[in-house]
Amino acid sequence: METKTAVIYSRVSSSGYQVNRQDTSRQIEDLQAYANYSQVKVVKVFEEHISGAKRNDERPTLVEAINYCKNEHVDVMLVSELSRLGRNAFEVLSTVKELKDNCINLYLQKEQFSLFDKDGKPSLFSAIMIATLSTCSELERENIKYRLNSGRAQYIRNGGQLGRKKGSVKTTEQKENQYKEVLAYLRKGYSVRITAKLTRVSTSTVQRLKTEFSIF
């Protein structure tokens, strides 16, 4: 019996190297353990450090992972949970449809969900389940956002002030020291995207540093 192949796609929002690395590693370890148990061979791992609010075409690693699955005829994409595929229901459904249309199974570990059944056919209720889960998640995030905004408004009405405390903005020297590795790669001519991958810093931060330090 031919061993099925899989890729692991893991994503965390970009909020700092150490936190991101730890969270991504945990996703990968859990999915690798599932692959071992299921006797599925993981042929490649894709790690992305970017906000889930981004559109699919703004998430290069996800696009790369899907294209790899298509070109290499990978059987299944392993993902820790549905939210790793995005925060917008339409974007999630678009990704799932692309996988389904190319006969690539999707396994969501948290939800214990598989796009195809044991016979390799799309589950009858898979589309409904995905749509329901992603819509519920999106609604919950909107509720949280509403409560936060409401809390901020009340805080301001009661005399509170938002924004950074005086003296909290980093000096050029502090940034030079904190991001010395990023600046070193940029000064050697590496692109923003490659520098971001090598240093585990978000592309937006790398681009901002490139502009601020006039590196061309």
PDB file of C-alpha atoms in Angstrom:
ATOM      1  CA  MET A   1       0.000   0.000   0.000  1.00  0.00           C
ATOM      2  CA  GLU A   2       1.431   3.359  -1.057  1.00  0.00           C
ATOM      3  CA  THR A   3       2.173   5.752   1.791  1.00  0.00           C
ATOM      4  CA  LYS A   4       0.205   8.989   1.612  1.00  0.00           C
ATOM      5  CA  THR A   5       2.118  12.268   1.626  1.00  0.00           C
ATOM      6  CA  ALA A   6       1.356  15.437   3.527  1.00  0.00           C
ATOM      7  CA  VAL A   7       2.529  18.971   4.123  1.00  0.00           C
ATOM      8  CA  ILE A   8       2.200  20.850   7.381  1.00  0.00           C
ATOM      9  CA  TYR A   9       1.038  24.463   7.242  1.00  0.00           C
ATOM     10  CA  SER A  10       1.468  26.437  10.454  1.00  0.00           C
ATOM     11  CA  ARG A  11       0.770  30.106  11.070  1.00  0.00           C
ATOM     12  CA  VAL A  12       1.009  32.579  13.904  1.00  0.00           C
ATOM     13  CA  SER A  13       0.559  36.330  13.893  1.00  0.00           C
ATOM     14  CA  SER A  14       3.759  38.352  13.822  1.00  0.00           C
ATOM     15  CA  SER A  15       4.258  39.703  17.335  1.00  0.00           C
ATOM     16  CA  GLY A  16       7.831  38.807  18.178  1.00  0.00           C
ATOM     17  CA  TYR A  17      10.392  36.147  17.271  1.00  0.00           C
ATOM     18  CA  GLN A  18      10.493  34.106  20.466  1.00  0.00           C
ATOM     19  CA  VAL A  19       6.705  33.856  20.915  1.00  0.00           C
ATOM     20  CA  ASN A  20       6.125  33.085  17.245  1.00  0.00           C
ATOM     21  CA  ARG A  21       8.814  30.438  17.117  1.00  0.00           C
ATOM     22  CA  GLN A  22       7.450  28.674  20.175  1.00  0.00           C
ATOM     23  CA  ASP A  23       3.855  28.653  18.934  1.00  0.00           C
ATOM     24  CA  THR A  24       4.780  27.540  15.424  1.00  0.00           C
ATOM     25  CA  SER A  25       6.914  24.731  16.786  1.00  0.00           C
ATOM     26  CA  ARG A  26       4.063  23.465  18.932  1.00  0.00           C
ATOM     27  CA  GLN A  27       1.723  23.348  15.940  1.00  0.00           C
ATOM     28  CA  ILE A  28       4.321  21.473  13.897  1.00  0.00           C
ATOM     29  CA  GLU A  29       5.119  18.974  16.655  1.00  0.00           C
ATOM     30  CA  ASP A  30       1.436  18.154  17.234  1.00  0.00           C
ATOM     31  CA  LEU A  31       0.748  17.718  13.518  1.00  0.00           C
ATOM     32  CA  GLN A  32       3.873  15.624  13.030  1.00  0.00           C
ATOM     33  CA  ALA A  33       2.716  13.359  15.860  1.00  0.00           C
ATOM     34  CA  TYR A  34      -0.662  12.975  14.136  1.00  0.00           C
ATOM     35  CA  ALA A  35       1.071  12.173  10.824  1.00  0.00           C
ATOM     36  CA  ASN A  36       3.196   9.501  12.508  1.00  0.00           C
ATOM     37  CA  TYR A  37       0.135   7.968  14.131  1.00  0.00           C
ATOM     38  CA  SER A  38      -1.767   8.010  10.821  1.00  0.00           C
ATOM     39  CA  GLN A  39       1.241   6.657   8.902  1.00  0.00           C
ATOM     40  CA  VAL A  40       1.338   9.694   6.642  1.00  0.00           C
ATOM     41  CA  LYS A  41       4.707  10.955   5.386  1.00  0.00           C
ATOM     42  CA  VAL A  42       5.308  14.680   5.895  1.00  0.00           C
ATOM     43  CA  VAL A  43       7.332  15.851   2.888  1.00  0.00           C
ATOM     44  CA  LYS A  44       7.499  19.562   3.659  1.00  0.00           C
ATOM     45  CA  VAL A  45       6.688  22.037   6.426  1.00  0.00           C
ATOM     46  CA  PHE A  46       5.508  25.586   5.743  1.00  0.00           C
ATOM     47  CA  GLU A  47       5.710  28.196   8.509  1.00  0.00           C
ATOM     48  CA  GLU A  48       4.094  31.609   8.193  1.00  0.00           C
ATOM     49  CA  HIS A  49       4.336  34.584  10.545  1.00  0.00           C
ATOM     50  CA  ILE A  50       1.556  36.878   9.418  1.00  0.00           C
ATOM     51  CA  SER A  51      -1.859  38.102  10.521  1.00  0.00           C
ATOM     52  CA  GLY A  52      -4.772  35.835   9.680  1.00  0.00           C
ATOM     53  CA  ALA A  53      -6.713  38.935   8.656  1.00  0.00           C
ATOM     54  CA  LYS A  54      -4.628  39.140   5.472  1.00  0.00           C
ATOM     55  CA  ARG A  55      -6.183  38.029   2.203  1.00  0.00           C
ATOM     56  CA  ASN A  56      -5.002  34.752   0.660  1.00  0.00           C
ATOM     57  CA  ASP A  57      -2.957  36.539  -2.000  1.00  0.00           C
ATOM     58  CA  GLU A  58      -1.188  38.524   0.741  1.00  0.00           C
ATOM     59  CA  ARG A  59      -0.026  35.349   2.489  1.00  0.00           C
ATOM     60  CA  PRO A  60       2.864  34.080   0.346  1.00  0.00           C
ATOM     61  CA  THR A  61       3.622  30.984   2.399  1.00  0.00           C
ATOM     62  CA  LEU A  62       0.035  29.705   2.246  1.00  0.00           C
ATOM     63  CA  VAL A  63       0.012  30.260  -1.515  1.00  0.00           C
ATOM     64  CA  GLU A  64       3.371  28.475  -1.756  1.00  0.00           C
ATOM     65  CA  ALA A  65       2.082  25.545   0.315  1.00  0.00           C
ATOM     66  CA  ILE A  66      -1.007  25.074  -1.857  1.00  0.00           C
ATOM     67  CA  ASN A  67       1.005  25.334  -5.079  1.00  0.00           C
ATOM     68  CA  TYR A  68       3.485  22.794  -3.719  1.00  0.00           C
ATOM     69  CA  CYS A  69       0.628  20.381  -2.976  1.00  0.00           C
ATOM     70  CA  LYS A  70      -0.676  20.805  -6.524  1.00  0.00           C
ATOM     71  CA  ASN A  71       2.678  20.420  -8.273  1.00  0.00           C
ATOM     72  CA  GLU A  72       3.928  17.525  -6.135  1.00  0.00           C
ATOM     73  CA  HIS A  73       0.562  15.727  -5.945  1.00  0.00           C
ATOM     74  CA  VAL A  74       0.530  15.811  -2.149  1.00  0.00           C
ATOM     75  CA  ASP A  75      -2.396  13.966  -0.609  1.00  0.00           C
ATOM     76  CA  VAL A  76      -3.229  16.097   2.414  1.00  0.00           C
ATOM     77  CA  MET A  77      -2.499  19.440   4.044  1.00  0.00           C
ATOM     78  CA  LEU A  78      -2.282  19.269   7.840  1.00  0.00           C
ATOM     79  CA  VAL A  79      -3.350  22.376   9.784  1.00  0.00           C
ATOM     80  CA  SER A  80      -3.711  22.801  13.536  1.00  0.00           C
ATOM     81  CA  GLU A  81      -7.074  24.582  13.393  1.00  0.00           C
ATOM     82  CA  LEU A  82      -9.426  26.358  11.017  1.00  0.00           C
ATOM     83  CA  SER A  83      -8.361  29.862  12.136  1.00  0.00           C
ATOM     84  CA  ARG A  84      -4.852  29.185  10.767  1.00  0.00           C
ATOM     85  CA  LEU A  85      -6.401  29.427   7.277  1.00  0.00           C
ATOM     86  CA  GLY A  86      -7.750  32.932   7.903  1.00  0.00           C
ATOM     87  CA  ARG A  87     -10.191  35.029   9.864  1.00  0.00           C
ATOM     88  CA  ASN A  88     -12.544  35.806   7.017  1.00  0.00           C
ATOM     89  CA  ALA A  89     -15.154  33.176   6.182  1.00  0.00           C
ATOM     90  CA  PHE A  90     -15.011  33.827   2.445  1.00  0.00           C
ATOM     91  CA  GLU A  91     -11.217  33.554   2.363  1.00  0.00           C
ATOM     92  CA  VAL A  92     -11.319  30.267   4.286  1.00  0.00           C
ATOM     93  CA  LEU A  93     -13.968  28.836   1.979  1.00  0.00           C
ATOM     94  CA  SER A  94     -11.944  29.929  -1.049  1.00  0.00           C
ATOM     95  CA  THR A  95      -8.880  28.088   0.265  1.00  0.00           C
ATOM     96  CA  VAL A  96     -10.877  24.954   1.070  1.00  0.00           C
ATOM     97  CA  LYS A  97     -12.500  24.991  -2.376  1.00  0.00           C
ATOM     98  CA  GLU A  98      -9.101  25.267  -4.064  1.00  0.00           C
ATOM     99  CA  LEU A  99      -7.843  22.253  -2.119  1.00  0.00           C
ATOM    100  CA  LYS A 100     -11.003  20.262  -2.894  1.00  0.00           C
ATOM    101  CA  ASP A 101     -10.885  21.119  -6.616  1.00  0.00           C
ATOM    102  CA  ASN A 102      -7.326  19.797  -6.779  1.00  0.00           C
ATOM    103  CA  CYS A 103      -8.147  16.611  -4.829  1.00  0.00           C
ATOM    104  CA  ILE A 104      -6.022  17.686  -1.848  1.00  0.00           C
ATOM    105  CA  ASN A 105      -7.418  16.611   1.486  1.00  0.00           C
ATOM    106  CA  LEU A 106      -7.440  18.987   4.462  1.00  0.00           C
ATOM    107  CA  TYR A 107      -7.095  17.866   8.055  1.00  0.00           C
ATOM    108  CA  LEU A 108      -7.878  20.263  10.922  1.00  0.00           C
ATOM    109  CA  GLN A 109      -6.500  18.886  14.161  1.00  0.00           C
ATOM    110  CA  LYS A 110      -8.424  20.980  16.691  1.00  0.00           C
ATOM    111  CA  GLU A 111     -11.758  20.395  14.977  1.00  0.00           C
ATOM    112  CA  GLN A 112     -10.908  16.727  14.193  1.00  0.00           C
ATOM    113  CA  PHE A 113     -12.104  17.457  10.678  1.00  0.00           C
ATOM    114  CA  SER A 114     -11.126  15.867   7.384  1.00  0.00           C
ATOM    115  CA  LEU A 115     -12.297  17.289   4.060  1.00  0.00           C
ATOM    116  CA  PHE A 116     -12.422  13.846   2.421  1.00  0.00           C
ATOM    117  CA  ASP A 117     -13.824  10.645   3.862  1.00  0.00           C
ATOM    118  CA  LYS A 118     -11.939   7.345   4.157  1.00  0.00           C
ATOM    119  CA  ASP A 119     -12.770   6.556   0.518  1.00  0.00           C
ATOM    120  CA  GLY A 120     -11.151   9.779  -0.664  1.00  0.00           C
ATOM    121  CA  LYS A 121     -14.421  11.507  -1.475  1.00  0.00           C
ATOM    122  CA  PRO A 122     -15.552  14.937  -0.198  1.00  0.00           C
ATOM    123  CA  SER A 123     -17.736  14.626   2.862  1.00  0.00           C
ATOM    124  CA  LEU A 124     -21.369  15.547   2.166  1.00  0.00           C
ATOM    125  CA  PHE A 125     -21.415  18.020   5.030  1.00  0.00           C
ATOM    126  CA  SER A 126     -17.842  19.338   4.751  1.00  0.00           C
ATOM    127  CA  ALA A 127     -18.785  22.594   3.005  1.00  0.00           C
ATOM    128  CA  ILE A 128     -21.582  23.273   5.502  1.00  0.00           C
ATOM    129  CA  MET A 129     -19.321  22.534   8.461  1.00  0.00           C
ATOM    130  CA  ILE A 130     -16.491  24.728   7.187  1.00  0.00           C
ATOM    131  CA  ALA A 131     -18.867  27.594   6.418  1.00  0.00           C
ATOM    132  CA  THR A 132     -20.509  27.324   9.837  1.00  0.00           C
ATOM    133  CA  LEU A 133     -17.237  27.138  11.788  1.00  0.00           C
ATOM    134  CA  SER A 134     -15.567  29.995   9.932  1.00  0.00           C
ATOM    135  CA  THR A 135     -18.673  32.220  10.149  1.00  0.00           C
ATOM    136  CA  CYS A 136     -19.037  31.583  13.888  1.00  0.00           C
ATOM    137  CA  SER A 137     -15.355  32.405  14.409  1.00  0.00           C
ATOM    138  CA  GLU A 138     -15.695  35.606  12.423  1.00  0.00           C
ATOM    139  CA  LEU A 139     -18.786  36.663  14.384  1.00  0.00           C
ATOM    140  CA  GLU A 140     -16.999  35.982  17.679  1.00  0.00           C
ATOM    141  CA  ARG A 141     -14.041  38.126  16.608  1.00  0.00           C
ATOM    142  CA  GLU A 142     -16.417  40.943  15.632  1.00  0.00           C
ATOM    143  CA  ASN A 143     -18.099  40.697  19.048  1.00  0.00           C
ATOM    144  CA  ILE A 144     -14.733  40.875  20.795  1.00  0.00           C
ATOM    145  CA  LYS A 145     -13.743  43.874  18.655  1.00  0.00           C
ATOM    146  CA  TYR A 146     -17.037  45.593  19.516  1.00  0.00           C
ATOM    147  CA  ARG A 147     -16.547  45.015  23.254  1.00  0.00           C
ATOM    148  CA  LEU A 148     -12.975  46.329  23.108  1.00  0.00           C
ATOM    149  CA  ASN A 149     -13.997  49.443  21.197  1.00  0.00           C
ATOM    150  CA  SER A 150     -16.877  50.024  23.593  1.00  0.00           C
ATOM    151  CA  GLY A 151     -14.507  49.683  26.553  1.00  0.00           C
ATOM    152  CA  ARG A 152     -12.044  52.153  25.024  1.00  0.00           C
ATOM    153  CA  ALA A 153     -14.807  54.667  24.379  1.00  0.00           C
ATOM    154  CA  GLN A 154     -15.992  54.434  27.987  1.00  0.00           C
ATOM    155  CA  TYR A 155     -12.402  54.778  29.230  1.00  0.00           C
ATOM    156  CA  ILE A 156     -11.948  57.983  27.206  1.00  0.00           C
ATOM    157  CA  ARG A 157     -15.296  59.377  28.405  1.00  0.00           C
ATOM    158  CA  ASN A 158     -14.104  58.853  31.968  1.00  0.00           C
ATOM    159  CA  GLY A 159     -10.989  60.907  31.319  1.00  0.00           C
ATOM    160  CA  GLY A 160      -8.589  58.164  30.257  1.00  0.00           C
ATOM    161  CA  GLN A 161      -5.975  58.726  27.579  1.00  0.00           C
ATOM    162  CA  LEU A 162      -4.894  56.264  24.930  1.00  0.00           C
ATOM    163  CA  GLY A 163      -1.552  56.041  23.157  1.00  0.00           C
ATOM    164  CA  ARG A 164       2.038  55.457  24.145  1.00  0.00           C
ATOM    165  CA  LYS A 165       3.389  56.841  27.343  1.00  0.00           C
ATOM    166  CA  LYS A 166       5.814  59.695  27.086  1.00  0.00           C
ATOM    167  CA  GLY A 167       9.322  58.411  26.416  1.00  0.00           C
ATOM    168  CA  SER A 168       8.135  55.002  25.192  1.00  0.00           C
ATOM    169  CA  VAL A 169       9.088  55.649  21.546  1.00  0.00           C
ATOM    170  CA  LYS A 170      12.426  53.989  20.718  1.00  0.00           C
ATOM    171  CA  THR A 171      15.334  56.115  19.611  1.00  0.00           C
ATOM    172  CA  THR A 172      17.197  55.452  16.365  1.00  0.00           C
ATOM    173  CA  GLU A 173      20.071  54.010  18.374  1.00  0.00           C
ATOM    174  CA  GLN A 174      17.756  51.631  20.232  1.00  0.00           C
ATOM    175  CA  LYS A 175      16.207  50.444  16.963  1.00  0.00           C
ATOM    176  CA  GLU A 176      19.656  49.988  15.452  1.00  0.00           C
ATOM    177  CA  ASN A 177      20.584  47.736  18.364  1.00  0.00           C
ATOM    178  CA  GLN A 178      17.280  45.825  18.518  1.00  0.00           C
ATOM    179  CA  TYR A 179      17.117  45.167  14.780  1.00  0.00           C
ATOM    180  CA  LYS A 180      20.809  44.925  13.973  1.00  0.00           C
ATOM    181  CA  GLU A 181      20.377  41.549  12.294  1.00  0.00           C
ATOM    182  CA  VAL A 182      17.563  42.861  10.082  1.00  0.00           C
ATOM    183  CA  LEU A 183      19.550  45.947   9.136  1.00  0.00           C
ATOM    184  CA  ALA A 184      22.618  43.843   8.385  1.00  0.00           C
ATOM    185  CA  TYR A 185      20.707  41.691   5.882  1.00  0.00           C
ATOM    186  CA  LEU A 186      19.118  44.731   4.248  1.00  0.00           C
ATOM    187  CA  ARG A 187      22.479  46.448   3.892  1.00  0.00           C
ATOM    188  CA  LYS A 188      23.846  43.326   2.212  1.00  0.00           C
ATOM    189  CA  GLY A 189      21.131  43.669  -0.438  1.00  0.00           C
ATOM    190  CA  TYR A 190      18.671  41.020   0.739  1.00  0.00           C
ATOM    191  CA  SER A 191      15.029  41.679  -0.168  1.00  0.00           C
ATOM    192  CA  VAL A 192      12.437  42.635   2.439  1.00  0.00           C
ATOM    193  CA  ARG A 193      10.683  39.264   2.121  1.00  0.00           C
ATOM    194  CA  ILE A 194      13.863  37.185   2.445  1.00  0.00           C
ATOM    195  CA  THR A 195      15.094  39.320   5.350  1.00  0.00           C
ATOM    196  CA  ALA A 196      11.762  38.847   7.135  1.00  0.00           C
ATOM    197  CA  LYS A 197      11.982  35.058   6.724  1.00  0.00           C
ATOM    198  CA  LEU A 198      15.596  34.874   7.886  1.00  0.00           C
ATOM    199  CA  THR A 199      15.072  37.053  10.965  1.00  0.00           C
ATOM    200  CA  ARG A 200      11.498  36.046  11.836  1.00  0.00           C
ATOM    201  CA  VAL A 201      10.422  39.686  11.782  1.00  0.00           C
ATOM    202  CA  SER A 202       7.243  40.805  10.010  1.00  0.00           C
ATOM    203  CA  THR A 203       7.617  42.138   6.468  1.00  0.00           C
ATOM    204  CA  SER A 204       5.901  45.387   7.488  1.00  0.00           C
ATOM    205  CA  THR A 205       8.525  45.991  10.207  1.00  0.00           C
ATOM    206  CA  VAL A 206      11.370  45.164   7.825  1.00  0.00           C
ATOM    207  CA  GLN A 207       9.952  47.545   5.214  1.00  0.00           C
ATOM    208  CA  ARG A 208       9.562  50.289   7.818  1.00  0.00           C
ATOM    209  CA  LEU A 209      13.173  49.851   8.959  1.00  0.00           C
ATOM    210  CA  LYS A 210      14.398  49.876   5.370  1.00  0.00           C
ATOM    211  CA  THR A 211      12.662  53.196   4.748  1.00  0.00           C
ATOM    212  CA  GLU A 212      13.581  54.710   8.118  1.00  0.00           C
ATOM    213  CA  PHE A 213      17.276  53.885   7.717  1.00  0.00           C
ATOM    214  CA  SER A 214      17.273  54.834   4.004  1.00  0.00           C
ATOM    215  CA  ILE A 215      18.539  51.461   2.779  1.00  0.00           C
ATOM    216  CA  PHE A 216      18.176  51.188  -0.991  1.00  0.00           C
TER     217      PHE A 216
END
